Amino acid sequence: MKKRLLATLLAAAMGLSLLTGCGGGSSSGGGSGEAGTVDTSKEVELVMYVISDRPAGQDIVDENLNKLLKEKLNCTLKINWIGWAEYAQKYPLLFSSGEAFDMAYCAGWLGFSNLARRGAFMELDTMLQQYAPDNYALQSETALAQATVDGHLYAVPTLLPTYTTYGAIYRGDIAAEAGITDTIDTFEEVEQYCDYIVANHPEMEAINEYSSGPETSLVWTRSNGLYDIDANLRFLFYDPSAEHPTVTPLYDLEGATDFYKRMKEWCDKGYWSKSALADTDSQKTQNGKAGLTFHNIDTWSGYTVQQPDWDFKYGTMTKDVAHLPFTQDCMVISNTSKNPERALALWNLITTDQEVYDAFYYGIEGTTYELNDQGQFTILDMDLYSTNAMWAARTMELNRNQAGVPEEYDTIREGWEQTIKDGVGTEKFTGFVLDTTNITTEVAACTNAKQQYGWPLELGYTDDVEASIEEYRQAMKAAGIDKVVEECQKQLDAYIESLGQ
Amino acid sequence: MKKEGFFDEFKKNKALFAMAAPAFILVLVMSYFPMSGLILAFKEYRYNLGVFGSPFNGLQNFGYLFSSGTGWLITRNTILYNLLNLITSQLFAVIIAIFITEIHAKYFKKVTQTVILLPYFISWVVVGVFVFSIFNYETGLINSVIQTFGGEKVNFYMMPMAWPVIICAFNAWKWTGYNSVIYIAAVTGVDGEINEAAAIDGATIFQRIRYITLPSIRPTLVTMILLQVGRILRGDFEMFYQIVGNNGQLFNATDVIDTYVFRSLITNPDIGMTAAATFYQSVLCFAIIIDRQHDREEDRRRLRAVLKKEGKKLWQRMTKI
């Protein structure tokens, strides 16, 4: 008797958990067959997820936007925000919870290819062209290839190119004080600038280093024309200009020992704190507590708006600039979406109609932003609303510069556009997407070893550089770096071969 | 005589069963159903196939924990830290509880108790900032003091062996007050007449504590320890992460299972691999608890032996530096 009851209970339990566990189910494709435009006779509410902290003014911005969308597409849009503090946990859960929603922001750093391969998104092979024809027309072949995983298109890539450059963001006023007139874009010039800060500005650190890890190795490799195999595997590099590039761990690159020794020198000179990895303040440069940050051009333009008096300057330290993958910012349709057609039609509208774009991205003119005569925008109340966090919606045509961004921002980027040639150097590899399915175990272990041994070494926290490099190398070997290198090399070779065809 | 089955039992005690039902259902729904998710540890999770539809991949998910030899290191660290924290926080809690009950000045007693309890309400994030401003090399409190007196600065972030002490101290600081509340209740529950009688017979205060108070609160102590032992393989993630942060040099001495998993998977999240780590911790915890309850007397002896041995080892490690 007892046993039977137990069995019944267990069966009930299993049944219930099956029900709760499989809530997501599978709803694939759908909506094909109807040619041309979308049927807008029925009003629908679309749900979009973006990553950032929800602004206070979201409700009034929504109201304004929805008035417009109701009229143009007979739909409304609800934007849900996942805050910075919780996105790492919550974002992957979006797709596993089975919640029905339509659109989400995605990016390489959110694990786009990983999620796509695991079936989180709806495939858009024919739908994009069908329901978002204007957007489709603007997409480059490279961009679409990057958004294709295992033969299916899983995302709508951004129409605003971003670049692989890393460089020095530094204070123009201090450089002038130090008598440096040339743009600071070499390690020697950085040294000159930092020496001046250490000697004359004891109140600040020369270089902004903090707990999320150093950027110096990236600057060093980029300035030597090397490129990382994947944004999540920044311990493996290759030379895109070589005919047969070899994937090499950072510490085995030519000149790596000298680089690490130089970093130790910088550390000993006091360019950064000896406890940098415990320091969680990432905004030291904007706040006048550090003199230089290694990062990209968009970070720089942000600084210039925040602190116009300090004359922030940008020195490109990348030998061979290329576009970042267009999936760096992209929009994905969830596989739980009930209205993928309408969602794509909405996306088409946002990315090609200035009026809708402004209402979506900047909010309400006169309330959240205003425009000057050059069409640049100013945020009126940072606490109310700044801009939307759906960065993938930006396009070359519709996007506006923030008022106060120096002209160089455009001239530097135009310069890059001129030097970038399709299929040459680093640009040749922007379509390469690494598939880590076979090496997840090793990648996880190597990521950890890099943090444990690579970061301290890169910040010069060691007494004996060569011994520490050897220790790092052994730890990486134990973590399975050889298998990772082998797999990366195999995929890179296959990519090069596929280009040749 | 007819053997009584479940249904006879049920008929007889309907009211009791009805009273137990809510708790039973709650445990079933909140604790037993979610356990079916543990199956993910053996699967390659796919979003469109769900928990039960995803394909199995054997023990592959466990690989990253052990492939590079870190698995044993972090398991050992987790257990040692928890033992150390268990002993210190309970020990201090008992001492504080006895002190507080012996204090007779009412206001002083209340104020002391409140002050000791306060750290419990401070988040580890804030504690992390404290730690950084106390121990950092350039502007840290300790180094500033050392410098003022003309000494050589100490770089704590390059001294792995200092951190077990620091972490343990902060853990005790945070939990002592909270734990002591329970012991205060136990100590106050001791019959006052026994104490008075002992005092009349000439027992000193220490004798009274040793022979009356401590034996009286022993059941509470054992329960508290047993509760903690069940969690011995769960590192207090927030504490370790906020105090140690990303300082690679300290990891060999400070890494616990939870921080290792977090760091390995933060850039490439994988639900299967995270489930594998939880599964590993749960199975070991389960084994320990079952073992614990098997034979308590035997057990206490064994625990004492283990503590003695580990304590000795730890002492040797500390004194070597």
PDB file of C-alpha atoms in Angstrom, chain A residues 311-494:
ATOM      1  CA  ASP A 311      40.178  68.155 -23.834  1.00  0.00           C
ATOM      2  CA  PHE A 312      40.185  64.350 -24.007  1.00  0.00           C
ATOM      3  CA  LYS A 313      42.107  63.038 -27.003  1.00  0.00           C
ATOM      4  CA  TYR A 314      42.247  59.691 -28.755  1.00  0.00           C
ATOM      5  CA  GLY A 315      45.375  58.050 -30.163  1.00  0.00           C
ATOM      6  CA  THR A 316      44.687  54.994 -32.296  1.00  0.00           C
ATOM      7  CA  MET A 317      47.012  52.163 -31.312  1.00  0.00           C
ATOM      8  CA  THR A 318      45.846  49.636 -33.863  1.00  0.00           C
ATOM      9  CA  LYS A 319      48.018  48.958 -36.850  1.00  0.00           C
ATOM     10  CA  ASP A 320      45.365  47.461 -39.072  1.00  0.00           C
ATOM     11  CA  VAL A 321      41.868  48.797 -38.381  1.00  0.00           C
ATOM     12  CA  ALA A 322      38.922  46.690 -39.485  1.00  0.00           C
ATOM     13  CA  HIS A 323      35.214  46.519 -38.815  1.00  0.00           C
ATOM     14  CA  LEU A 324      34.113  44.612 -35.772  1.00  0.00           C
ATOM     15  CA  PRO A 325      31.666  41.846 -36.592  1.00  0.00           C
ATOM     16  CA  PHE A 326      28.288  43.412 -37.309  1.00  0.00           C
ATOM     17  CA  THR A 327      26.830  41.041 -34.735  1.00  0.00           C
ATOM     18  CA  GLN A 328      28.673  43.125 -32.143  1.00  0.00           C
ATOM     19  CA  ASP A 329      25.238  44.749 -31.910  1.00  0.00           C
ATOM     20  CA  CYS A 330      22.314  42.786 -33.246  1.00  0.00           C
ATOM     21  CA  MET A 331      18.614  42.149 -32.786  1.00  0.00           C
ATOM     22  CA  VAL A 332      17.292  38.638 -32.361  1.00  0.00           C
ATOM     23  CA  ILE A 333      13.769  37.232 -32.481  1.00  0.00           C
ATOM     24  CA  SER A 334      13.049  34.784 -29.691  1.00  0.00           C
ATOM     25  CA  ASN A 335      11.905  31.319 -30.634  1.00  0.00           C
ATOM     26  CA  THR A 336       8.890  31.926 -28.399  1.00  0.00           C
ATOM     27  CA  SER A 337       7.709  34.923 -30.434  1.00  0.00           C
ATOM     28  CA  LYS A 338       4.069  34.819 -31.473  1.00  0.00           C
ATOM     29  CA  ASN A 339       4.337  37.666 -33.953  1.00  0.00           C
ATOM     30  CA  PRO A 340       7.731  37.451 -35.650  1.00  0.00           C
ATOM     31  CA  GLU A 341       6.380  39.034 -38.849  1.00  0.00           C
ATOM     32  CA  ARG A 342       5.160  42.135 -37.079  1.00  0.00           C
ATOM     33  CA  ALA A 343       8.349  42.324 -35.038  1.00  0.00           C
ATOM     34  CA  LEU A 344      10.424  42.355 -38.220  1.00  0.00           C
ATOM     35  CA  ALA A 345       8.137  44.932 -39.805  1.00  0.00           C
ATOM     36  CA  LEU A 346       8.606  47.090 -36.718  1.00  0.00           C
ATOM     37  CA  TRP A 347      12.355  46.659 -36.939  1.00  0.00           C
ATOM     38  CA  ASN A 348      12.209  47.670 -40.599  1.00  0.00           C
ATOM     39  CA  LEU A 349      10.384  50.843 -39.595  1.00  0.00           C
ATOM     40  CA  ILE A 350      12.706  51.740 -36.737  1.00  0.00           C
ATOM     41  CA  THR A 351      15.856  51.319 -38.806  1.00  0.00           C
ATOM     42  CA  THR A 352      14.676  53.210 -41.867  1.00  0.00           C
ATOM     43  CA  ASP A 353      12.263  55.915 -40.679  1.00  0.00           C
ATOM     44  CA  GLN A 354      13.900  58.911 -38.993  1.00  0.00           C
ATOM     45  CA  GLU A 355      10.751  59.954 -37.135  1.00  0.00           C
ATOM     46  CA  VAL A 356      10.214  56.525 -35.618  1.00  0.00           C
ATOM     47  CA  TYR A 357      13.926  56.106 -34.954  1.00  0.00           C
ATOM     48  CA  ASP A 358      14.108  59.399 -33.051  1.00  0.00           C
ATOM     49  CA  ALA A 359      11.063  58.516 -30.984  1.00  0.00           C
ATOM     50  CA  PHE A 360      12.465  55.058 -30.298  1.00  0.00           C
ATOM     51  CA  TYR A 361      16.059  55.955 -29.622  1.00  0.00           C
ATOM     52  CA  TYR A 362      16.089  59.493 -28.219  1.00  0.00           C
ATOM     53  CA  GLY A 363      12.563  59.824 -26.842  1.00  0.00           C
ATOM     54  CA  ILE A 364      10.522  63.005 -27.061  1.00  0.00           C
ATOM     55  CA  GLU A 365      11.985  66.149 -28.567  1.00  0.00           C
ATOM     56  CA  GLY A 366      11.796  69.000 -26.106  1.00  0.00           C
ATOM     57  CA  THR A 367      11.287  66.659 -23.156  1.00  0.00           C
ATOM     58  CA  THR A 368      14.092  64.133 -23.247  1.00  0.00           C
ATOM     59  CA  TYR A 369      16.326  65.576 -25.953  1.00  0.00           C
ATOM     60  CA  GLU A 370      16.780  68.562 -28.229  1.00  0.00           C
ATOM     61  CA  LEU A 371      18.539  68.991 -31.554  1.00  0.00           C
ATOM     62  CA  ASN A 372      20.916  71.729 -32.628  1.00  0.00           C
ATOM     63  CA  ASP A 373      21.127  73.068 -36.158  1.00  0.00           C
ATOM     64  CA  GLN A 374      23.630  70.381 -37.192  1.00  0.00           C
ATOM     65  CA  GLY A 375      21.160  67.714 -36.151  1.00  0.00           C
ATOM     66  CA  GLN A 376      23.231  66.724 -33.092  1.00  0.00           C
ATOM     67  CA  PHE A 377      21.308  65.795 -29.980  1.00  0.00           C
ATOM     68  CA  THR A 378      21.622  66.917 -26.386  1.00  0.00           C
ATOM     69  CA  ILE A 379      20.173  64.920 -23.516  1.00  0.00           C
ATOM     70  CA  LEU A 380      18.026  67.262 -21.462  1.00  0.00           C
ATOM     71  CA  ASP A 381      17.775  65.318 -18.239  1.00  0.00           C
ATOM     72  CA  MET A 382      20.155  62.401 -17.679  1.00  0.00           C
ATOM     73  CA  ASP A 383      18.021  61.144 -14.794  1.00  0.00           C
ATOM     74  CA  LEU A 384      14.863  61.086 -16.889  1.00  0.00           C
ATOM     75  CA  TYR A 385      16.020  59.455 -20.118  1.00  0.00           C
ATOM     76  CA  SER A 386      19.266  59.342 -22.060  1.00  0.00           C
ATOM     77  CA  THR A 387      18.964  57.029 -25.060  1.00  0.00           C
ATOM     78  CA  ASN A 388      17.508  53.625 -25.715  1.00  0.00           C
ATOM     79  CA  ALA A 389      19.761  50.669 -24.987  1.00  0.00           C
ATOM     80  CA  MET A 390      18.808  48.826 -28.170  1.00  0.00           C
ATOM     81  CA  TRP A 391      22.126  49.808 -29.704  1.00  0.00           C
ATOM     82  CA  ALA A 392      21.563  47.497 -32.664  1.00  0.00           C
ATOM     83  CA  ALA A 393      18.937  49.897 -34.003  1.00  0.00           C
ATOM     84  CA  ARG A 394      21.519  52.524 -34.922  1.00  0.00           C
ATOM     85  CA  THR A 395      22.255  53.019 -38.591  1.00  0.00           C
ATOM     86  CA  MET A 396      24.714  55.173 -40.531  1.00  0.00           C
ATOM     87  CA  GLU A 397      21.854  57.292 -41.940  1.00  0.00           C
ATOM     88  CA  LEU A 398      19.655  57.789 -38.889  1.00  0.00           C
ATOM     89  CA  ASN A 399      22.065  57.903 -35.993  1.00  0.00           C
ATOM     90  CA  ARG A 400      22.895  61.325 -34.544  1.00  0.00           C
ATOM     91  CA  ASN A 401      26.077  62.440 -32.837  1.00  0.00           C
ATOM     92  CA  GLN A 402      25.817  63.832 -29.375  1.00  0.00           C
ATOM     93  CA  ALA A 403      26.409  67.585 -29.284  1.00  0.00           C
ATOM     94  CA  GLY A 404      29.873  68.216 -27.905  1.00  0.00           C
ATOM     95  CA  VAL A 405      31.564  65.251 -29.539  1.00  0.00           C
ATOM     96  CA  PRO A 406      34.625  66.685 -31.277  1.00  0.00           C
ATOM     97  CA  GLU A 407      34.804  66.746 -35.043  1.00  0.00           C
ATOM     98  CA  GLU A 408      37.735  64.354 -34.910  1.00  0.00           C
ATOM     99  CA  TYR A 409      35.266  61.623 -34.031  1.00  0.00           C
ATOM    100  CA  ASP A 410      33.949  61.700 -37.579  1.00  0.00           C
ATOM    101  CA  THR A 411      37.259  62.441 -39.295  1.00  0.00           C
ATOM    102  CA  ILE A 412      39.062  59.590 -37.534  1.00  0.00           C
ATOM    103  CA  ARG A 413      36.331  57.171 -38.493  1.00  0.00           C
ATOM    104  CA  GLU A 414      36.220  58.412 -42.073  1.00  0.00           C
ATOM    105  CA  GLY A 415      39.965  57.854 -42.227  1.00  0.00           C
ATOM    106  CA  TRP A 416      39.467  54.246 -41.175  1.00  0.00           C
ATOM    107  CA  GLU A 417      36.686  53.688 -43.685  1.00  0.00           C
ATOM    108  CA  GLN A 418      39.096  54.756 -46.409  1.00  0.00           C
ATOM    109  CA  THR A 419      41.879  52.391 -45.374  1.00  0.00           C
ATOM    110  CA  ILE A 420      39.627  49.368 -44.839  1.00  0.00           C
ATOM    111  CA  LYS A 421      39.532  47.173 -47.911  1.00  0.00           C
ATOM    112  CA  ASP A 422      37.181  44.255 -48.231  1.00  0.00           C
ATOM    113  CA  GLY A 423      38.988  40.970 -47.874  1.00  0.00           C
ATOM    114  CA  VAL A 424      42.375  42.424 -46.951  1.00  0.00           C
ATOM    115  CA  GLY A 425      44.195  42.059 -43.641  1.00  0.00           C
ATOM    116  CA  THR A 426      42.068  41.974 -40.509  1.00  0.00           C
ATOM    117  CA  GLU A 427      38.936  42.847 -42.486  1.00  0.00           C
ATOM    118  CA  LYS A 428      39.268  39.505 -44.233  1.00  0.00           C
ATOM    119  CA  PHE A 429      38.561  37.802 -40.908  1.00  0.00           C
ATOM    120  CA  THR A 430      35.575  39.804 -39.642  1.00  0.00           C
ATOM    121  CA  GLY A 431      33.292  37.052 -40.912  1.00  0.00           C
ATOM    122  CA  PHE A 432      35.082  34.395 -38.878  1.00  0.00           C
ATOM    123  CA  VAL A 433      32.971  33.089 -36.010  1.00  0.00           C
ATOM    124  CA  LEU A 434      34.617  30.619 -33.670  1.00  0.00           C
ATOM    125  CA  ASP A 435      32.543  27.608 -32.646  1.00  0.00           C
ATOM    126  CA  THR A 436      33.627  26.494 -29.168  1.00  0.00           C
ATOM    127  CA  THR A 437      31.219  23.561 -28.892  1.00  0.00           C
ATOM    128  CA  ASN A 438      33.985  20.964 -28.940  1.00  0.00           C
ATOM    129  CA  ILE A 439      36.236  22.773 -26.495  1.00  0.00           C
ATOM    130  CA  THR A 440      33.889  24.259 -23.876  1.00  0.00           C
ATOM    131  CA  THR A 441      35.654  22.429 -21.051  1.00  0.00           C
ATOM    132  CA  GLU A 442      39.098  23.625 -22.063  1.00  0.00           C
ATOM    133  CA  VAL A 443      37.927  27.178 -22.760  1.00  0.00           C
ATOM    134  CA  ALA A 444      36.404  27.425 -19.291  1.00  0.00           C
ATOM    135  CA  ALA A 445      39.612  26.177 -17.664  1.00  0.00           C
ATOM    136  CA  CYS A 446      41.836  28.454 -19.799  1.00  0.00           C
ATOM    137  CA  THR A 447      39.679  31.513 -19.082  1.00  0.00           C
ATOM    138  CA  ASN A 448      40.286  30.861 -15.438  1.00  0.00           C
ATOM    139  CA  ALA A 449      44.037  30.272 -15.825  1.00  0.00           C
ATOM    140  CA  LYS A 450      44.348  33.506 -17.776  1.00  0.00           C
ATOM    141  CA  GLN A 451      42.778  35.409 -14.920  1.00  0.00           C
ATOM    142  CA  GLN A 452      44.817  33.670 -12.312  1.00  0.00           C
ATOM    143  CA  TYR A 453      48.226  33.879 -13.974  1.00  0.00           C
ATOM    144  CA  GLY A 454      47.893  36.120 -17.044  1.00  0.00           C
ATOM    145  CA  TRP A 455      46.397  39.216 -15.469  1.00  0.00           C
ATOM    146  CA  PRO A 456      48.908  39.629 -12.636  1.00  0.00           C
ATOM    147  CA  LEU A 457      51.716  39.128 -15.139  1.00  0.00           C
ATOM    148  CA  GLU A 458      50.287  41.718 -17.482  1.00  0.00           C
ATOM    149  CA  LEU A 459      50.128  44.203 -14.632  1.00  0.00           C
ATOM    150  CA  GLY A 460      53.706  43.471 -13.636  1.00  0.00           C
ATOM    151  CA  TYR A 461      52.774  41.957 -10.261  1.00  0.00           C
ATOM    152  CA  THR A 462      55.730  39.609 -10.173  1.00  0.00           C
ATOM    153  CA  ASP A 463      59.324  39.545  -9.028  1.00  0.00           C
ATOM    154  CA  ASP A 464      60.632  37.333 -11.784  1.00  0.00           C
ATOM    155  CA  VAL A 465      58.959  37.865 -15.138  1.00  0.00           C
ATOM    156  CA  GLU A 466      60.399  34.832 -16.876  1.00  0.00           C
ATOM    157  CA  ALA A 467      59.529  32.430 -14.088  1.00  0.00           C
ATOM    158  CA  SER A 468      55.988  33.787 -13.988  1.00  0.00           C
ATOM    159  CA  ILE A 469      55.611  33.361 -17.753  1.00  0.00           C
ATOM    160  CA  GLU A 470      56.696  29.756 -17.364  1.00  0.00           C
ATOM    161  CA  GLU A 471      54.186  29.267 -14.549  1.00  0.00           C
ATOM    162  CA  TYR A 472      51.446  30.805 -16.716  1.00  0.00           C
ATOM    163  CA  ARG A 473      52.402  28.557 -19.636  1.00  0.00           C
ATOM    164  CA  GLN A 474      52.252  25.432 -17.474  1.00  0.00           C
ATOM    165  CA  ALA A 475      48.875  26.411 -16.036  1.00  0.00           C
ATOM    166  CA  MET A 476      47.500  26.961 -19.540  1.00  0.00           C
ATOM    167  CA  LYS A 477      48.902  23.628 -20.678  1.00  0.00           C
ATOM    168  CA  ALA A 478      47.199  21.896 -17.760  1.00  0.00           C
ATOM    169  CA  ALA A 479      43.962  23.677 -18.654  1.00  0.00           C
ATOM    170  CA  GLY A 480      44.133  22.250 -22.169  1.00  0.00           C
ATOM    171  CA  ILE A 481      45.370  25.189 -24.239  1.00  0.00           C
ATOM    172  CA  ASP A 482      46.904  22.837 -26.829  1.00  0.00           C
ATOM    173  CA  LYS A 483      43.527  21.420 -27.714  1.00  0.00           C
ATOM    174  CA  VAL A 484      42.029  24.914 -27.926  1.00  0.00           C
ATOM    175  CA  VAL A 485      44.827  26.109 -30.220  1.00  0.00           C
ATOM    176  CA  GLU A 486      44.427  23.067 -32.424  1.00  0.00           C
ATOM    177  CA  GLU A 487      40.662  23.548 -32.750  1.00  0.00           C
ATOM    178  CA  CYS A 488      40.995  27.299 -33.436  1.00  0.00           C
ATOM    179  CA  GLN A 489      43.660  26.661 -36.063  1.00  0.00           C
ATOM    180  CA  LYS A 490      41.488  24.075 -37.750  1.00  0.00           C
ATOM    181  CA  GLN A 491      38.522  26.418 -37.936  1.00  0.00           C
ATOM    182  CA  LEU A 492      40.656  29.357 -39.076  1.00  0.00           C
ATOM    183  CA  ASP A 493      42.195  27.275 -41.872  1.00  0.00           C
ATOM    184  CA  ALA A 494      38.757  26.109 -42.937  1.00  0.00           C
TER     185      ALA A 494
END
